Amino acid sequence: DSGVTQTPKHLITATGQRVTLRCSPRSGDLSVYWYQQSLDQGLQFLIQYYNGEERAKGNILERFSAQQFPDLHSELNLSSLELGDSALYFCASSVKQGGGTDTQYFGPGTRLTVL
Amino acid sequence: GDSVTQMEGPVTLSEEAFLTINCTYTATGYPSLFWYVQYPGEGLQLLLKATKADDKGSNKGFEATYRKETTSFHLEKGSVQVSDSAVYFCALSDRGSARQLTFGSGTQLTVLP
């Protein structure tokens, strides 16, 4: 158990809908990262927050957004969903700002299926 | 940009066989290197890491050495077990402004009894 929790575990929805994925980092970790794992794209970084502020952006679509709250939990919002958004979404956390030697610890993921 | 190239899978071995999974990287700076493992239906777990050249990361019988001259971080284990069956990901984290992990494509390992 990494100490990172994600809810829900599974999510099934229809095209055009909007969903929210939730992540609670390990106790004491200030950084939260979101990754998408799909069969065709592999594991891709989406976005990082540090202590409530956005710090880095990767291949995140404009239809997707995220935020980190004062209690350090984070939410990833996916809107106008398309079939291609079906994937496993991971959250990871680390103590510091990230990069270098800082290790990221991953949650169990949320499997999103868009029908 | 940064990239990680991993040995194509899947890899099937018999129990107690020697394992090597190749990983090479391209990065502008001096990255930290990681191996993560994903068991069926689970998230990624950190297996080992190395933060500078010639460092050797090790855990649970797995080892990998950070080779700057060949830009490689190959994963090895002397004697695999059925319980090692999983997907293995090589990854790097740049020390510069980028904060994210860049992953390889993953290598599926199956160990047969």
Short mmCIF file of C-alpha atoms in Angstrom, two decimals, chain B residues 18-56:
data_model
loop_
_atom_site.label_atom_id
_atom_site.label_comp_id
_atom_site.label_asym_id
_atom_site.label_seq_id
_atom_site.Cartn_x
_atom_site.Cartn_y
_atom_site.Cartn_z
CA PHE B 18 18.06 -15.11 -15.28
CA LEU B 19 16.22 -11.95 -16.23
CA THR B 20 17.42 -8.92 -18.16
CA ILE B 21 15.11 -6.14 -19.34
CA ASN B 22 16.93 -3.50 -21.36
CA CYS B 23 16.29 0.19 -20.89
CA THR B 24 18.02 3.14 -22.55
CA TYR B 25 17.23 6.79 -22.19
CA THR B 26 17.65 10.18 -23.82
CA ALA B 27 17.72 13.25 -21.61
CA THR B 28 19.23 16.70 -21.79
CA GLY B 29 20.42 16.80 -18.20
CA TYR B 30 21.36 14.23 -15.59
CA PRO B 31 18.14 12.42 -14.80
CA SER B 32 17.22 10.12 -11.97
CA LEU B 33 16.26 6.66 -13.19
CA PHE B 34 13.56 4.34 -11.88
CA TRP B 35 12.07 0.93 -12.36
CA TYR B 36 8.39 0.56 -11.48
CA VAL B 37 6.41 -2.68 -11.44
CA GLN B 38 2.70 -3.11 -12.09
CA TYR B 39 1.04 -6.32 -10.92
CA PRO B 40 -2.26 -7.31 -12.53
CA GLY B 41 -5.08 -4.99 -11.50
CA GLU B 42 -2.84 -2.80 -9.37
CA GLY B 43 -1.07 0.54 -9.52
CA LEU B 44 2.62 1.14 -10.08
CA GLN B 45 5.04 0.28 -7.31
CA LEU B 46 8.55 1.64 -7.12
CA LEU B 47 10.98 -1.25 -7.50
CA LEU B 48 14.30 0.58 -7.39
CA LYS B 49 15.98 3.83 -8.35
CA ALA B 50 19.37 5.42 -9.00
CA THR B 51 20.08 9.11 -8.90
CA LYS B 52 23.56 9.48 -10.35
CA ALA B 53 26.03 7.77 -12.66
CA ASP B 54 27.37 4.39 -11.49
CA ASP B 55 24.75 4.16 -8.74
CA LYS B 56 23.24 0.70 -8.36
#
